[in-house]
Coordinates of C-alpha atoms in Angstrom, one line a residue:
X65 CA 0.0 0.0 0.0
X66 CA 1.3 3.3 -0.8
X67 CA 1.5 6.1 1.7
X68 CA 1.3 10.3 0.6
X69 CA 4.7 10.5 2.8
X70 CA 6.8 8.1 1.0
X71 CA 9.8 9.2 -1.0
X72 CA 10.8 7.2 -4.2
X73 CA 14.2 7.3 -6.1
X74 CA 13.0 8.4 -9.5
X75 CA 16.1 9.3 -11.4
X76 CA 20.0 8.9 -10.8
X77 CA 22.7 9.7 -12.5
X78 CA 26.5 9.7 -12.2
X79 CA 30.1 10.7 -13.7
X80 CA 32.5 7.9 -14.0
X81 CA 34.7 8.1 -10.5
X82 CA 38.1 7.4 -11.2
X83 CA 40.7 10.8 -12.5
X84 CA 39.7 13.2 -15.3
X85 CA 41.9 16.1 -15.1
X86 CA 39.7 17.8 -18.0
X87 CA 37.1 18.6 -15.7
X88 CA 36.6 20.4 -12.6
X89 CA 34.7 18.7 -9.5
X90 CA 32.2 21.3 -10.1
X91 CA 31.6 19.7 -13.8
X92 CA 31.4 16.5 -12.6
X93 CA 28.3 17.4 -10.3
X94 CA 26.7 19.6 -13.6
X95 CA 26.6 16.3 -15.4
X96 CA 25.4 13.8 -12.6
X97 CA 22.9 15.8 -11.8
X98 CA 21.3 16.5 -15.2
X99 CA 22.0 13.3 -16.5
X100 CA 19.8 12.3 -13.1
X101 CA 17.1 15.1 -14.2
X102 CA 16.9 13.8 -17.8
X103 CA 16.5 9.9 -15.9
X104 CA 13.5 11.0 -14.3
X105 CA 12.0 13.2 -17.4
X106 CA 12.1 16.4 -15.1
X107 CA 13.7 19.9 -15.9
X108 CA 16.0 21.9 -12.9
X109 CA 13.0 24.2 -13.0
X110 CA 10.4 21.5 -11.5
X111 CA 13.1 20.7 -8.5
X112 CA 11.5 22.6 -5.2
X113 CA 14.4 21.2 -2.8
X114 CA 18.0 20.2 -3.2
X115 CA 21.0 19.4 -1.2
X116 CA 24.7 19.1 -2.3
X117 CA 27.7 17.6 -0.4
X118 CA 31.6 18.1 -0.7
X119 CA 34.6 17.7 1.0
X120 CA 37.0 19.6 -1.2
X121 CA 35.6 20.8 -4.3
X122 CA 33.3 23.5 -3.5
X123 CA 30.3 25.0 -2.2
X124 CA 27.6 22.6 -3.9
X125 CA 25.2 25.7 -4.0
X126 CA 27.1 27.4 -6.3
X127 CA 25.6 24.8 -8.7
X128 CA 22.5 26.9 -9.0
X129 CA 24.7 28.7 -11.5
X130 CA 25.3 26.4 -13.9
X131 CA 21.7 24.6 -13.9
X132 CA 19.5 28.0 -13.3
X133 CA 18.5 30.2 -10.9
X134 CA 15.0 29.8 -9.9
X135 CA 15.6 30.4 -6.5
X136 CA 15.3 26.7 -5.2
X137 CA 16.5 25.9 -1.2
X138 CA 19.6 24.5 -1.5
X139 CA 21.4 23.0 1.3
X140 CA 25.3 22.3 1.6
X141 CA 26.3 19.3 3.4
X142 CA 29.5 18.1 4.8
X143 CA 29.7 15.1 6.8
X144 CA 32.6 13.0 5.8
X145 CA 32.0 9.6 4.0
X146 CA 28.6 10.1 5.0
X147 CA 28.0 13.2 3.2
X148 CA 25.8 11.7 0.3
X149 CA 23.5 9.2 2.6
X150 CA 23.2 13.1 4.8
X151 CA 22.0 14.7 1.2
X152 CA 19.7 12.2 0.4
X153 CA 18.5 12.6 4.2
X154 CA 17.7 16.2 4.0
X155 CA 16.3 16.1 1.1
X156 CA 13.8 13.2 2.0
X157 CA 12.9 14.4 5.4
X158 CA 12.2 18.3 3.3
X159 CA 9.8 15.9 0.8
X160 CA 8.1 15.0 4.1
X161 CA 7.5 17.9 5.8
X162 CA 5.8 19.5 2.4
X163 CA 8.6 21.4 1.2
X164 CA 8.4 20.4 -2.0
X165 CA 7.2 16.7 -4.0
X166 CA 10.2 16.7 -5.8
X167 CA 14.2 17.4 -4.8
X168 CA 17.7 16.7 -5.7
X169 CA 20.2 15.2 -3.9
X170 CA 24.2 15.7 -5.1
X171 CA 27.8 14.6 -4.2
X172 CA 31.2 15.4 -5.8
X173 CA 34.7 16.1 -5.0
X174 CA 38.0 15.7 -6.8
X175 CA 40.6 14.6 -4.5
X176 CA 44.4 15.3 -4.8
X177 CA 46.7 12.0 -5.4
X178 CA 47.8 10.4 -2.3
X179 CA 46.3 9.6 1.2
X180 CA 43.8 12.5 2.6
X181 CA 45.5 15.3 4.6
X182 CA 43.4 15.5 7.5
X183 CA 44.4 18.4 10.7
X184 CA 44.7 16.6 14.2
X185 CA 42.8 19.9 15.7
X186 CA 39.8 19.4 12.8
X187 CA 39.3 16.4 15.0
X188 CA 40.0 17.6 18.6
X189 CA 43.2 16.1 19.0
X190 CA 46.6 17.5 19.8
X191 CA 49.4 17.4 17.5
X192 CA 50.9 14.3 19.6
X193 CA 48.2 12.2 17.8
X194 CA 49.3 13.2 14.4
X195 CA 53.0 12.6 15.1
X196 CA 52.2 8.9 16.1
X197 CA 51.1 8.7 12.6
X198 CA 47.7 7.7 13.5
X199 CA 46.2 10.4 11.6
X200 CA 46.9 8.4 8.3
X201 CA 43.5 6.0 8.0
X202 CA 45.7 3.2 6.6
X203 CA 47.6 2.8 9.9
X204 CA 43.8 3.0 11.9
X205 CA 42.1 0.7 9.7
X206 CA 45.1 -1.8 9.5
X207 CA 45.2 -1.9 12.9
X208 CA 41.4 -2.5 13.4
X209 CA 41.4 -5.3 11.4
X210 CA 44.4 -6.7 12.8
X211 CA 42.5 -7.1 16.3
X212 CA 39.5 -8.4 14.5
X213 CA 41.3 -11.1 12.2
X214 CA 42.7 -12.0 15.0
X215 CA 39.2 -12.4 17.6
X216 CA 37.2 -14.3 15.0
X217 CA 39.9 -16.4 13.4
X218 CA 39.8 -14.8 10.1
X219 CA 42.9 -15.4 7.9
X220 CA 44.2 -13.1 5.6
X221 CA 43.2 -14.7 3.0
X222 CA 39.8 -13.3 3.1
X223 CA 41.3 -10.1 2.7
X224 CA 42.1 -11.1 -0.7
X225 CA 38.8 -12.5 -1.6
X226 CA 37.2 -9.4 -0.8
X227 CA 39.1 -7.1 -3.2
X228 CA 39.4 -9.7 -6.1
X229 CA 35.5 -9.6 -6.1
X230 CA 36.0 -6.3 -6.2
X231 CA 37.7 -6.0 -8.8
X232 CA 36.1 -8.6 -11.0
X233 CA 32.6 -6.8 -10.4
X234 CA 34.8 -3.5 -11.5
X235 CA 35.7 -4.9 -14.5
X236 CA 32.4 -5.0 -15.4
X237 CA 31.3 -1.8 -14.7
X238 CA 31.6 1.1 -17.0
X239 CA 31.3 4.0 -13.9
X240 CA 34.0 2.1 -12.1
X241 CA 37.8 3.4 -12.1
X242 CA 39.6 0.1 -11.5
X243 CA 38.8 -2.0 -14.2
X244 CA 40.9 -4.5 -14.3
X245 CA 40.6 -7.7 -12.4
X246 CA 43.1 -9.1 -9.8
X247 CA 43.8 -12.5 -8.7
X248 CA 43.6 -13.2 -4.9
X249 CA 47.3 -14.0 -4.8
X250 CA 48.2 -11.1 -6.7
X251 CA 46.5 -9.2 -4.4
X252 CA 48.2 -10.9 -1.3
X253 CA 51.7 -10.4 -3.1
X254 CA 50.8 -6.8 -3.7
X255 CA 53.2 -4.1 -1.9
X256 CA 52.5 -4.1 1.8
X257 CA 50.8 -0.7 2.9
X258 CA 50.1 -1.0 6.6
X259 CA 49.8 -4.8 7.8
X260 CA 47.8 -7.4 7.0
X261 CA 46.3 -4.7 4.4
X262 CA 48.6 -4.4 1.1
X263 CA 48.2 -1.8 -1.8
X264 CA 45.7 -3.3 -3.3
X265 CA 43.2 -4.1 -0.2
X266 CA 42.8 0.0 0.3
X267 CA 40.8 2.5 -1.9
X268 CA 42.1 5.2 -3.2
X269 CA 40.8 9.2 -2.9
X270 CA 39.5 9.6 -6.1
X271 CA 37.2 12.1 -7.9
X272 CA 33.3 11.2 -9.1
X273 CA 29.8 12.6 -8.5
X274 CA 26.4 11.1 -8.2
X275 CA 23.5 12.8 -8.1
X276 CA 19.2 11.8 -7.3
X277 CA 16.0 12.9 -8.0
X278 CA 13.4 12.4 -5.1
X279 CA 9.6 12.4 -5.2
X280 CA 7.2 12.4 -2.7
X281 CA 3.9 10.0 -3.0
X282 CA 2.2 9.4 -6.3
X283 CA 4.0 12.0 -8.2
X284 CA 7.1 9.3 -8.0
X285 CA 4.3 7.2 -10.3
X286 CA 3.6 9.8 -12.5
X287 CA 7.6 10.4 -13.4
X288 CA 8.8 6.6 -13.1
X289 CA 7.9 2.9 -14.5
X290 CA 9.5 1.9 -11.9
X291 CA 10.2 4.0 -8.7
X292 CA 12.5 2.6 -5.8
X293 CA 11.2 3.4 -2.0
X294 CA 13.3 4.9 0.6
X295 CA 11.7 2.7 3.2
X296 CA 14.4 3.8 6.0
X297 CA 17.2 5.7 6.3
X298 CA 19.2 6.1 9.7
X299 CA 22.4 7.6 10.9
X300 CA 24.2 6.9 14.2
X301 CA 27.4 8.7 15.8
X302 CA 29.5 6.7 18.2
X303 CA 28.7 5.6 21.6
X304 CA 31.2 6.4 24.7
X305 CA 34.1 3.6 24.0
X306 CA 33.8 2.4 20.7
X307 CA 36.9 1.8 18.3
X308 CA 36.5 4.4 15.4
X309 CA 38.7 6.4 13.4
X310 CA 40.7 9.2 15.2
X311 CA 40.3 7.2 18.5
X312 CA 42.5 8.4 20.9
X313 CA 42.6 5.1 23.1
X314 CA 41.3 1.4 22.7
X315 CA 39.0 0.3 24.7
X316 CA 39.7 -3.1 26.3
X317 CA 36.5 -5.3 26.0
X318 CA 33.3 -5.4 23.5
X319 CA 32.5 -1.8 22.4
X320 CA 29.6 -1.3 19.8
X321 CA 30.2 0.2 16.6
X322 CA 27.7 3.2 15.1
X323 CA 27.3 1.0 12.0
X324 CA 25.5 -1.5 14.5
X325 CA 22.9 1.2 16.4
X326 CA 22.2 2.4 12.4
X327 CA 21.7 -0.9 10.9
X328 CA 19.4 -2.3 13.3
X329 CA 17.2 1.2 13.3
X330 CA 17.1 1.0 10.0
X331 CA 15.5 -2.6 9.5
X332 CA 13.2 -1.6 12.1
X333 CA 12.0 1.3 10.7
X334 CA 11.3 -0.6 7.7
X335 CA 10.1 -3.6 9.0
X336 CA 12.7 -5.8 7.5
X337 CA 15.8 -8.1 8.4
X338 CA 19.1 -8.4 7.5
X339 CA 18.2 -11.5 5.6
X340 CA 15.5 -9.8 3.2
X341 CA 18.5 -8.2 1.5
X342 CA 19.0 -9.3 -1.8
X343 CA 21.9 -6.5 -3.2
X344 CA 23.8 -4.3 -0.3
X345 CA 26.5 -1.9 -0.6
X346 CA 28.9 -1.7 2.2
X347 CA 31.5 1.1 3.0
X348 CA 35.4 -0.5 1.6
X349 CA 37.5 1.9 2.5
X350 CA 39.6 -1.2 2.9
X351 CA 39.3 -4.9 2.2
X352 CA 39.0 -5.3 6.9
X353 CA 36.3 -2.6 6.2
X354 CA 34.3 -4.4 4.5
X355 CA 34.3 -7.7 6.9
X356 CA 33.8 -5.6 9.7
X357 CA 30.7 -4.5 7.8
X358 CA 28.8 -7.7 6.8
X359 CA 28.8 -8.8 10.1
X360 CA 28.0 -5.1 12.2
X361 CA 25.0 -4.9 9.8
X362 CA 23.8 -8.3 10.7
X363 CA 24.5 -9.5 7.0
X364 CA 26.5 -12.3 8.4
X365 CA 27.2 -13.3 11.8
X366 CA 31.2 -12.4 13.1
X367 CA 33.4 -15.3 11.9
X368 CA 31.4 -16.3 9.3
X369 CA 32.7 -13.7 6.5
X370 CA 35.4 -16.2 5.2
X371 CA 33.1 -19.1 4.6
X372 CA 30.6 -17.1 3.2
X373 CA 33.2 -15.4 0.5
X374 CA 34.3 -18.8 -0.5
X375 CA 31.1 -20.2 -1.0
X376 CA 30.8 -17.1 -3.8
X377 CA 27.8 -16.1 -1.4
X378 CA 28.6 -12.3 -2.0
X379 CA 28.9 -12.5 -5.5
X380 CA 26.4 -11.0 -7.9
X381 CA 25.3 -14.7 -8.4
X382 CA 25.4 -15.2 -4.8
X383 CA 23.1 -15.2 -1.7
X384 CA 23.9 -11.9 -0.6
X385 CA 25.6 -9.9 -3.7
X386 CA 27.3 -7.2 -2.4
X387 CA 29.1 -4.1 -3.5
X388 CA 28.0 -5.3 -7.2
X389 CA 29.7 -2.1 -9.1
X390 CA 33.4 -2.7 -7.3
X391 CA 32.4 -0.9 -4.4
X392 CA 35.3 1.8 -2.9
X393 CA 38.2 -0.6 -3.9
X394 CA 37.0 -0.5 -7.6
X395 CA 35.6 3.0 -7.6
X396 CA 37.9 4.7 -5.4
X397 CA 36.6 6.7 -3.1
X398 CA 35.4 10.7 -4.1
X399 CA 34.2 11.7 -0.1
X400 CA 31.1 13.7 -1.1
X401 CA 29.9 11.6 -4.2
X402 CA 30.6 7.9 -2.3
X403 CA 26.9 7.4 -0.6
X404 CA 25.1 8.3 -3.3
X405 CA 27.2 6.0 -6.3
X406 CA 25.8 2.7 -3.7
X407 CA 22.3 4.6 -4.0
X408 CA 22.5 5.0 -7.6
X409 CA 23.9 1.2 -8.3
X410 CA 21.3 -0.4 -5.8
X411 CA 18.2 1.9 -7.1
X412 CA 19.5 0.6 -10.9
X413 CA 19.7 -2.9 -9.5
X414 CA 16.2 -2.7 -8.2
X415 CA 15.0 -1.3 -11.6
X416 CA 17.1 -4.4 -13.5
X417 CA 19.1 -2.0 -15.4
X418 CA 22.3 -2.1 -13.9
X419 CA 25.3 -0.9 -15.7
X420 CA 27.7 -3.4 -15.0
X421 CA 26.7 -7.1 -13.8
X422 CA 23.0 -7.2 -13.1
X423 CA 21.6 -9.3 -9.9
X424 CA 19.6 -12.3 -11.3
X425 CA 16.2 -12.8 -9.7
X426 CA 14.4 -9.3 -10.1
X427 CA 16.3 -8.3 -6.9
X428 CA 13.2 -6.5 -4.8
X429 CA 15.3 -5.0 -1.3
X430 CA 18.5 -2.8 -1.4
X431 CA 21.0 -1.7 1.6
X432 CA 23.5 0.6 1.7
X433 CA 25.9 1.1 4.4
X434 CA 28.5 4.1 5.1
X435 CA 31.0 4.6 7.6
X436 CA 33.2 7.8 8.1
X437 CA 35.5 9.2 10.5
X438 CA 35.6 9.9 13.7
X439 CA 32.4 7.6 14.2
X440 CA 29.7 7.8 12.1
X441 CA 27.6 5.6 10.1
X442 CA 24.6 5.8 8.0
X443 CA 22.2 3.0 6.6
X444 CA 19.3 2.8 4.0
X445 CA 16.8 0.1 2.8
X446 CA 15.4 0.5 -0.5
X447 CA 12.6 -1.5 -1.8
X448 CA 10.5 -2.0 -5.7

């Protein structure tokens, strides 16, 4: 049954993520977002509400420029790797409230080569934080899944099989920047970055943009064959204890992750399990990442992530596909466009029109997850 307050993904579009020095980040968000305007057979002029997120490549207001200025709300997001899953947020909850019945949601950015340069004082920490070298993700997230390989009697191994899927489902994809696949050995032999993780088990900052047009109630019917439901979106910041990025100490026994507290709101708010998921996205900063992931979202249970990737289970193919375009590993990852590329392959999924390896089965329920520094996690359950 439909309701008059529910919001439907009605058009999506996105630049390839990867590096194009011809064009500024600013371009890349001009031609997600039209290409997602022209998806849902709508002109910028009919858009009452729109949000825009990026880390480094602008003020995402400024678009209004380039696509007309008709004197839509537009609000600027920042939020780390959770910036697009926030835009998509503000502009749902604005759909809601009877802003508008139809808004725009849009992230871009166009990193620099090399890790991200992130200030110890951005974060509340003094400079004795930075000079430990814990400031650099790679040595935070190597370290993470160090401790969790080594709890749940996880090898390696698994590491490997993560980013190898990656890559193969890259390979596919025509959005993706890594398009080439690598063995799991090749991967393994890769040049060691911060141990267990090698060169090839980390994303790179990259540079991208995604963008999605929202409708409220039976105005998405009137635009779209097909609309996808935002059934539930939730975010979560960390609780007192937990192990995220920028932590300044480890806490000795169980802590509980913001990526837990927003999964299970979200499947409650919807009405759903973990199990009903037939496509998810997780958030691959890293190859541990992604473990970590499947099992904090209730996708899998802790210790099972190995069996389950050797039985092919999170293959497109598989039982629970997930992170079907090459996820972060493949794409790379552009901060303020990274949400919304898992909304726009899940959403294209659900619609069977993906651009790279479709999910057999007319896939019905989508899940994205994102995680960000220092703590904070976002989660979404889409449904046809």
């Amino acid at each position: 049954m439909r309701r008059t307050d529910d919001v439907y993904v009605v058009g999506c579009g996105m630049h390839p993520f990867g590096r194009d020095e011809s064009v500024t980040g600013m371009d890349m968000a001009e031609r997600a977002m039209r290409e997602a305007l022209a998806d849902a057979g709508v002109a910028w002029e009919d858009i009452g509400y729109a949000a825009g997120g990026s880390d480094v490549s602008g003020k995402p207001d400024t678009l209004v420029g380039r696509l007309g200025l008709t004197g839509v709300p537009f609000v600027n997001v920042q939020n780390g790797c959770a910036t697009g899953a926030s835009t998509v947020l503000t502009v749902a909850n604005a759909l809601r409230a009877g802003e508008a019945s139809l808004g725009l949601a849009v992230g871009f950015d166009k990193h620099e080569r090399g890790a991200f340069h992130v200030s110890a004082a951005r974060y509340g920490l003094g400079d004795w934080y930075a000079e430990t070298g814990m400031m650099l993700t790679t040595q935070f997230f190597a370290l993470k899944t160090q401790r969790y390989l080594y709890e749940h009697g996880i090898s390696e191994r698994a590491l490997a099989m993560v980013a190898a899927r990656a890559f193969r489902n890259g390979s596919h994809h025509p959005l993706a920047w890594r398009r080439k696949s690598l063995t799991e050995q090749e991967i393994l032999d890769s040049a060691e970055v911060s141990p267990p993780l090698t060169q090839y088990m980390f994303c790179s900052p990259g540079q991208g943009a995604a963008a999605l047009v929202l409708a409220l109630g039976d105005r998405a019917f009137d635009l779209c064959e097909q609309p996808v439901r935002l059934a539930s979106l939730a975010f979560r910041t960390r609780r007192f204890g937990s192990f995220e990025v920028f932590s300044p100490w480890l806490p000795p026994g169980p802590h509980r992750s913001p990526s837990v507290d927003a999964a299970e709101a979200v499947f409650r708010t919807a009405g759903l399990r973990p199990a009903d998921v037939q496509v998810a996205q997780l958030q691959d900063t890293d190859s541990g990442s992604e473990l970590i992931h499947l099992a904090e979202t209730g996708l899998c249970g802790h210790g099972e992530q190995e069996a389950l990737l050797a039985a092919g289970d999170t293959d497109p193919e598989g039982r629970i596909p997930v992170n079907t375009d090459g996820g972060c590993l493949a794409g790379g990852e552009p901060v303020g466009a990274s949400g919304l590329r898992q909304f726009h392959e899940v959403v294209r999924q659900l619609q069977g029109r993906a651009l790279g390896v479709q999910v057999p089965g007319a896939p019905r329920v989508g899940f994205t997850h994102v995680y960000g520094a220092p703590g904070i996690s976002a989660c979404s359950v889409l449904t046809v």
